PDB file of C-alpha atoms in Angstrom:
ATOM      1  CA  MET A1206       8.252  -4.382  18.516  1.00 66.00           C
ATOM      2  CA  GLU A1207       7.865  -8.017  17.513  1.00 70.00           C
ATOM      3  CA  GLU A1208       6.736  -8.965  21.030  1.00 70.00           C
ATOM      4  CA  THR A1209       4.230  -6.118  21.092  1.00 70.00           C
ATOM      5  CA  VAL A1210       2.737  -7.113  17.761  1.00 70.00           C
ATOM      6  CA  GLU A1211       2.614 -10.803  18.729  1.00 71.00           C
ATOM      7  CA  SER A1212       0.945 -10.068  22.071  1.00 71.00           C
ATOM      8  CA  MET A1213      -1.653  -7.885  20.363  1.00 73.00           C
ATOM      9  CA  LYS A1214      -2.372 -10.680  17.872  1.00 71.00           C
ATOM     10  CA  GLY A1215      -3.267 -13.009  20.733  1.00 71.00           C
ATOM     11  CA  VAL A1216      -5.682 -10.565  22.346  1.00 72.00           C
ATOM     12  CA  GLN A1217      -8.239 -11.297  19.627  1.00 67.00           C
ATOM     13  CA  LEU A1218      -8.683 -14.802  21.018  1.00 66.00           C
ATOM     14  CA  THR A1219      -9.439 -13.786  24.613  1.00 70.00           C
ATOM     15  CA  ASN A1220     -12.807 -12.924  26.142  1.00 71.00           C
ATOM     16  CA  VAL A1221     -14.076  -9.347  26.412  1.00 69.00           C
ATOM     17  CA  ASN A1222     -13.211  -8.761  30.083  1.00 72.00           C
ATOM     18  CA  ASN A1223      -9.730 -10.162  29.685  1.00 75.00           C
ATOM     19  CA  SER A1224      -9.108  -8.166  26.511  1.00 76.00           C
ATOM     20  CA  LYS A1225     -10.015  -4.878  28.258  1.00 76.00           C
ATOM     21  CA  ALA A1226      -7.353  -5.589  30.878  1.00 77.00           C
ATOM     22  CA  VAL A1227      -4.826  -6.533  28.208  1.00 77.00           C
ATOM     23  CA  PHE A1228      -5.504  -3.338  26.240  1.00 77.00           C
ATOM     24  CA  SER A1229      -5.249  -1.247  29.397  1.00 79.00           C
ATOM     25  CA  ASP A1230      -1.904  -2.831  30.311  1.00 78.00           C
ATOM     26  CA  ALA A1231      -0.666  -2.564  26.729  1.00 78.00           C
ATOM     27  CA  ALA A1232      -1.573   1.138  26.601  1.00 79.00           C
ATOM     28  CA  ARG A1233       0.308   1.753  29.868  1.00 79.00           C
ATOM     29  CA  ILE A1234       3.422  -0.092  28.675  1.00 75.00           C
ATOM     30  CA  PHE A1235       3.149   1.493  25.245  1.00 75.00           C
ATOM     31  CA  GLY A1236       3.089   4.929  26.866  1.00 76.00           C
ATOM     32  CA  SER A1237       6.154   4.226  28.989  1.00 75.00           C
ATOM     33  CA  LEU A1238       8.117   2.984  25.975  1.00 73.00           C
ATOM     34  CA  LEU A1239       7.190   6.008  23.872  1.00 75.00           C
ATOM     35  CA  SER A1240       8.446   8.446  26.480  1.00 66.00           C
ATOM     36  CA  ARG A1241      12.043   7.481  25.611  1.00 66.00           C
ATOM     37  CA  ASN A1242      12.298   7.202  21.834  1.00 63.00           C
ATOM     38  CA  ARG A1243      10.057   9.013  19.431  1.00 75.00           C
ATOM     39  CA  VAL A1244      11.662   8.712  15.981  1.00 82.00           C
ATOM     40  CA  VAL A1245      14.524   6.204  16.244  1.00 83.00           C
ATOM     41  CA  LEU A1246      12.487   3.103  15.460  1.00 83.00           C
ATOM     42  CA  ALA A1247      10.796   4.655  12.432  1.00 87.00           C
ATOM     43  CA  LEU A1248      14.093   5.945  11.052  1.00 89.00           C
ATOM     44  CA  LEU A1249      15.733   2.535  11.466  1.00 89.00           C
ATOM     45  CA  TYR A1250      12.774   0.872   9.767  1.00 89.00           C
ATOM     46  CA  GLN A1251      12.969   3.279   6.833  1.00 92.00           C
ATOM     47  CA  PHE A1252      16.761   2.859   6.664  1.00 94.00           C
ATOM     48  CA  VAL A1253      16.397  -0.925   6.308  1.00 92.00           C
ATOM     49  CA  LYS A1254      13.816  -0.427   3.547  1.00 91.00           C
ATOM     50  CA  LEU A1255      16.186   2.017   1.813  1.00 93.00           C
ATOM     51  CA  LEU A1256      19.056  -0.480   2.043  1.00 93.00           C
ATOM     52  CA  SER A1257      16.797  -3.099   0.488  1.00 91.00           C
ATOM     53  CA  CYS A1258      16.060  -0.758  -2.431  1.00 89.00           C
ATOM     54  CA  VAL A1259      19.764   0.015  -2.900  1.00 92.00           C
ATOM     55  CA  ASN A1260      20.544  -3.715  -2.821  1.00 90.00           C
ATOM     56  CA  LEU A1261      17.986  -4.474  -5.529  1.00 87.00           C
ATOM     57  CA  ILE A1262      19.200  -1.660  -7.770  1.00 87.00           C
ATOM     58  CA  ALA A1263      22.824  -2.787  -7.302  1.00 88.00           C
ATOM     59  CA  GLN A1264      21.827  -6.336  -8.255  1.00 84.00           C
ATOM     60  CA  LEU A1265      20.130  -5.042 -11.375  1.00 81.00           C
ATOM     61  CA  MET A1266      23.223  -3.069 -12.359  1.00 82.00           C
ATOM     62  CA  PHE A1267      25.422  -6.106 -11.687  1.00 81.00           C
ATOM     63  CA  LEU A1268      23.226  -8.379 -13.783  1.00 74.00           C
ATOM     64  CA  THR A1269      23.235  -6.050 -16.750  1.00 73.00           C
ATOM     65  CA  THR A1270      27.005  -5.492 -16.708  1.00 76.00           C
ATOM     66  CA  TYR A1271      28.006  -9.082 -15.921  1.00 70.00           C
ATOM     67  CA  PHE A1272      25.753 -10.780 -18.433  1.00 64.00           C
ATOM     68  CA  ARG A1273      26.401  -8.244 -21.190  1.00 65.00           C
ATOM     69  CA  GLN A1274      29.567 -10.081 -22.155  1.00 61.00           C
ATOM     70  CA  TYR A1275      27.532 -13.164 -23.023  1.00 55.00           C
ATOM     71  CA  LEU A1276      25.201 -11.358 -25.391  1.00 50.00           C
ATOM     72  CA  ALA A1277      26.675 -11.686 -28.795  1.00 49.00           C
ATOM     73  CA  ILE A1278      25.917 -11.551 -32.443  1.00 47.00           C
ATOM     74  CA  ARG A1279      29.002 -12.768 -34.213  1.00 48.00           C
ATOM     75  CA  MET A1280      29.562 -11.759 -37.826  1.00 49.00           C
ATOM     76  CA  THR A1281      31.857 -13.477 -40.212  1.00 51.00           C
ATOM     77  CA  ARG A1282      32.273 -12.821 -43.922  1.00 62.00           C
ATOM     78  CA  THR A1283      29.971 -15.619 -44.977  1.00 54.00           C
ATOM     79  CA  HIS A1284      27.188 -15.732 -42.375  1.00 56.00           C
ATOM     80  CA  VAL A1285      25.754 -14.218 -39.203  1.00 54.00           C
ATOM     81  CA  GLN A1286      25.801 -16.473 -36.211  1.00 56.00           C
ATOM     82  CA  CYS A1287      23.615 -15.639 -33.247  1.00 57.00           C
ATOM     83  CA  THR A1288      24.686 -17.199 -29.996  1.00 57.00           C
ATOM     84  CA  LEU A1289      22.057 -17.532 -27.348  1.00 58.00           C
ATOM     85  CA  PRO A1290      23.678 -19.016 -24.287  1.00 66.00           C
ATOM     86  CA  ILE A1291      21.589 -20.065 -21.337  1.00 67.00           C
ATOM     87  CA  THR A1292      23.001 -17.149 -19.363  1.00 66.00           C
ATOM     88  CA  GLU A1293      21.087 -14.724 -21.568  1.00 69.00           C
ATOM     89  CA  ILE A1294      17.842 -16.443 -20.666  1.00 74.00           C
ATOM     90  CA  TYR A1295      18.803 -16.281 -17.009  1.00 73.00           C
ATOM     91  CA  GLU A1296      19.691 -12.627 -17.363  1.00 72.00           C
ATOM     92  CA  LYS A1297      16.290 -11.790 -18.825  1.00 77.00           C
ATOM     93  CA  MET A1298      14.499 -13.756 -16.132  1.00 80.00           C
ATOM     94  CA  PHE A1299      16.492 -12.315 -13.231  1.00 78.00           C
ATOM     95  CA  THR A1300      16.338  -8.805 -14.641  1.00 80.00           C
ATOM     96  CA  PHE A1301      12.557  -8.980 -14.928  1.00 86.00           C
ATOM     97  CA  LEU A1302      12.188 -10.355 -11.394  1.00 87.00           C
ATOM     98  CA  ASP A1303      14.647  -7.824 -10.010  1.00 84.00           C
ATOM     99  CA  VAL A1304      12.882  -4.900 -11.694  1.00 86.00           C
ATOM    100  CA  CYS A1305       9.497  -6.077 -10.352  1.00 90.00           C
ATOM    101  CA  LEU A1306      10.869  -6.565  -6.844  1.00 89.00           C
ATOM    102  CA  ALA A1307      12.667  -3.205  -6.923  1.00 88.00           C
ATOM    103  CA  ALA A1308       9.495  -1.414  -8.061  1.00 91.00           C
ATOM    104  CA  ILE A1309       7.429  -3.012  -5.299  1.00 94.00           C
ATOM    105  CA  THR A1310      10.078  -2.281  -2.666  1.00 91.00           C
ATOM    106  CA  ILE A1311      10.464   1.356  -3.733  1.00 92.00           C
ATOM    107  CA  LEU A1312       6.683   1.795  -3.759  1.00 94.00           C
ATOM    108  CA  ASN A1313       6.501   0.265  -0.288  1.00 92.00           C
ATOM    109  CA  LEU A1314       9.240   2.620   0.939  1.00 92.00           C
ATOM    110  CA  VAL A1315       7.421   5.655  -0.469  1.00 93.00           C
ATOM    111  CA  LEU A1316       4.121   4.570   1.105  1.00 91.00           C
ATOM    112  CA  TRP A1317       5.676   4.047   4.540  1.00 90.00           C
ATOM    113  CA  VAL A1318       7.482   7.393   4.349  1.00 91.00           C
ATOM    114  CA  GLY A1319       4.122   8.969   3.522  1.00 90.00           C
ATOM    115  CA  TYR A1320       2.304   7.183   6.347  1.00 88.00           C
ATOM    116  CA  LEU A1321       4.933   8.103   8.903  1.00 88.00           C
ATOM    117  CA  PHE A1322       6.126  11.553   7.886  1.00 89.00           C
ATOM    118  CA  LEU A1323       3.134  13.250   6.233  1.00 89.00           C
ATOM    119  CA  PRO A1324       0.918  14.723   8.967  1.00 87.00           C
ATOM    120  CA  VAL A1325      -2.265  14.449   6.880  1.00 88.00           C
ATOM    121  CA  LEU A1326      -1.936  10.685   6.422  1.00 87.00           C
ATOM    122  CA  ARG A1327      -0.962  10.120  10.068  1.00 86.00           C
ATOM    123  CA  GLU A1328      -3.878  12.128  11.413  1.00 86.00           C
ATOM    124  CA  CYS A1329      -6.426  10.509   9.091  1.00 86.00           C
ATOM    125  CA  ARG A1330      -5.364   7.003  10.078  1.00 86.00           C
ATOM    126  CA  ILE A1331      -5.252   7.682  13.825  1.00 86.00           C
ATOM    127  CA  ALA A1332      -8.563   9.576  13.657  1.00 87.00           C
ATOM    128  CA  ALA A1333     -10.100   6.578  11.893  1.00 86.00           C
ATOM    129  CA  HIS A1334      -8.812   4.274  14.648  1.00 84.00           C
ATOM    130  CA  VAL A1335     -10.169   6.470  17.414  1.00 83.00           C
ATOM    131  CA  ASN A1336     -13.438   6.887  15.535  1.00 83.00           C
ATOM    132  CA  ALA A1337     -13.782   3.103  15.062  1.00 78.00           C
ATOM    133  CA  ALA A1338     -13.241   2.364  18.739  1.00 69.00           C
ATOM    134  CA  LYS A1339     -15.055   5.384  20.207  1.00 69.00           C
ATOM    135  CA  GLY A1340     -17.886   5.685  17.718  1.00 72.00           C
ATOM    136  CA  SER A1341     -17.478   9.430  17.211  1.00 71.00           C
ATOM    137  CA  ARG A1342     -14.965  11.716  15.555  1.00 75.00           C
ATOM    138  CA  PRO A1343     -12.246  12.802  17.989  1.00 76.00           C
ATOM    139  CA  ASP A1344     -11.601  16.426  18.836  1.00 81.00           C
ATOM    140  CA  GLU A1345      -9.008  17.846  16.416  1.00 83.00           C
ATOM    141  CA  HIS A1346      -6.908  19.520  19.115  1.00 86.00           C
ATOM    142  CA  SER A1347      -6.701  16.428  21.319  1.00 85.00           C
ATOM    143  CA  LEU A1348      -5.928  14.245  18.300  1.00 85.00           C
ATOM    144  CA  THR A1349      -3.041  16.512  17.297  1.00 86.00           C
ATOM    145  CA  ARG A1350      -1.776  16.497  20.893  1.00 86.00           C
ATOM    146  CA  LEU A1351      -1.968  12.698  20.983  1.00 85.00           C
ATOM    147  CA  ILE A1352       0.012  12.343  17.760  1.00 85.00           C
ATOM    148  CA  ASN A1353       2.623  15.051  18.310  1.00 83.00           C
ATOM    149  CA  ASN A1354       3.126  14.984  22.072  1.00 83.00           C
ATOM    150  CA  PHE A1355       2.508  11.354  22.965  1.00 85.00           C
ATOM    151  CA  LEU A1356       2.760   8.907  20.064  1.00 86.00           C
ATOM    152  CA  GLY A1357       5.387  10.489  17.880  1.00 85.00           C
ATOM    153  CA  ILE A1358       6.445   8.732  14.727  1.00 88.00           C
ATOM    154  CA  ASP A1359       7.556   5.580  16.571  1.00 87.00           C
ATOM    155  CA  GLY A1360       4.126   5.207  18.158  1.00 87.00           C
ATOM    156  CA  ILE A1361       2.464   5.611  14.786  1.00 89.00           C
ATOM    157  CA  LEU A1362       4.771   2.940  13.344  1.00 89.00           C
ATOM    158  CA  VAL A1363       3.957   0.462  16.113  1.00 86.00           C
ATOM    159  CA  LEU A1364       0.208   1.071  15.739  1.00 88.00           C
ATOM    160  CA  PHE A1365       0.431   0.587  11.967  1.00 89.00           C
ATOM    161  CA  MET A1366       2.445  -2.614  12.465  1.00 87.00           C
ATOM    162  CA  ILE A1367      -0.153  -3.930  14.894  1.00 86.00           C
ATOM    163  CA  ALA A1368      -2.891  -3.113  12.390  1.00 86.00           C
ATOM    164  CA  TRP A1369      -0.939  -4.738   9.555  1.00 86.00           C
ATOM    165  CA  ASN A1370      -0.042  -7.926  11.466  1.00 84.00           C
ATOM    166  CA  SER A1371      -3.100  -8.516  13.644  1.00 80.00           C
ATOM    167  CA  SER A1372      -6.106  -6.420  12.651  1.00 80.00           C
ATOM    168  CA  GLU A1373      -7.354  -2.876  12.351  1.00 82.00           C
ATOM    169  CA  LEU A1374      -9.750  -3.512  15.256  1.00 81.00           C
ATOM    170  CA  VAL A1375      -6.950  -4.421  17.650  1.00 83.00           C
ATOM    171  CA  SER A1376      -4.990  -1.349  16.600  1.00 84.00           C
ATOM    172  CA  ALA A1377      -8.109   0.813  16.935  1.00 84.00           C
ATOM    173  CA  GLU A1378      -8.803  -0.504  20.441  1.00 84.00           C
ATOM    174  CA  LEU A1379      -5.211   0.127  21.533  1.00 85.00           C
ATOM    175  CA  THR A1380      -5.344   3.607  19.996  1.00 85.00           C
ATOM    176  CA  GLN A1381      -8.551   4.308  21.910  1.00 84.00           C
ATOM    177  CA  GLN A1382      -6.935   3.168  25.172  1.00 84.00           C
ATOM    178  CA  VAL A1383      -3.942   5.418  24.528  1.00 83.00           C
ATOM    179  CA  TYR A1384      -6.256   8.285  23.525  1.00 81.00           C
TER     180      TYR A1384
END
């Protein structure tokens, strides 16, 4: 996938005639790759994101249990002594950063699951790509056939990655060639 995304990034710098040939070749290769696997890549991608979320939550739990022993308010008969070791400051800082990172990662996981596994979001995005490249709204039946029978979830993932890492125009042009 990395090679596909990188090659599609470079197509923006070529001239119009050369880019048509590149998009045509890319669509042909893209089609041959999609005939084998249709969901494996997307599931692996989501699994890695899920592992990242689990890792962040485990770190948060570790920080709170490990540093809890250093939080202390010591009472004696004559006075109250509050100890504020440097580890408490580190705990607060790392906890805040970990909570922020976990929230962003979980939100990202939910968004990608929505983009890949909710038909409404998939169809809207692919229809927008075809519309941008073709100039008119695609036929609903042929769009559904393209998504379900040809692209599959892996194809949608690759197109979204190309759009995310190069540009929406490159992804739209490749989608049009595949369409």
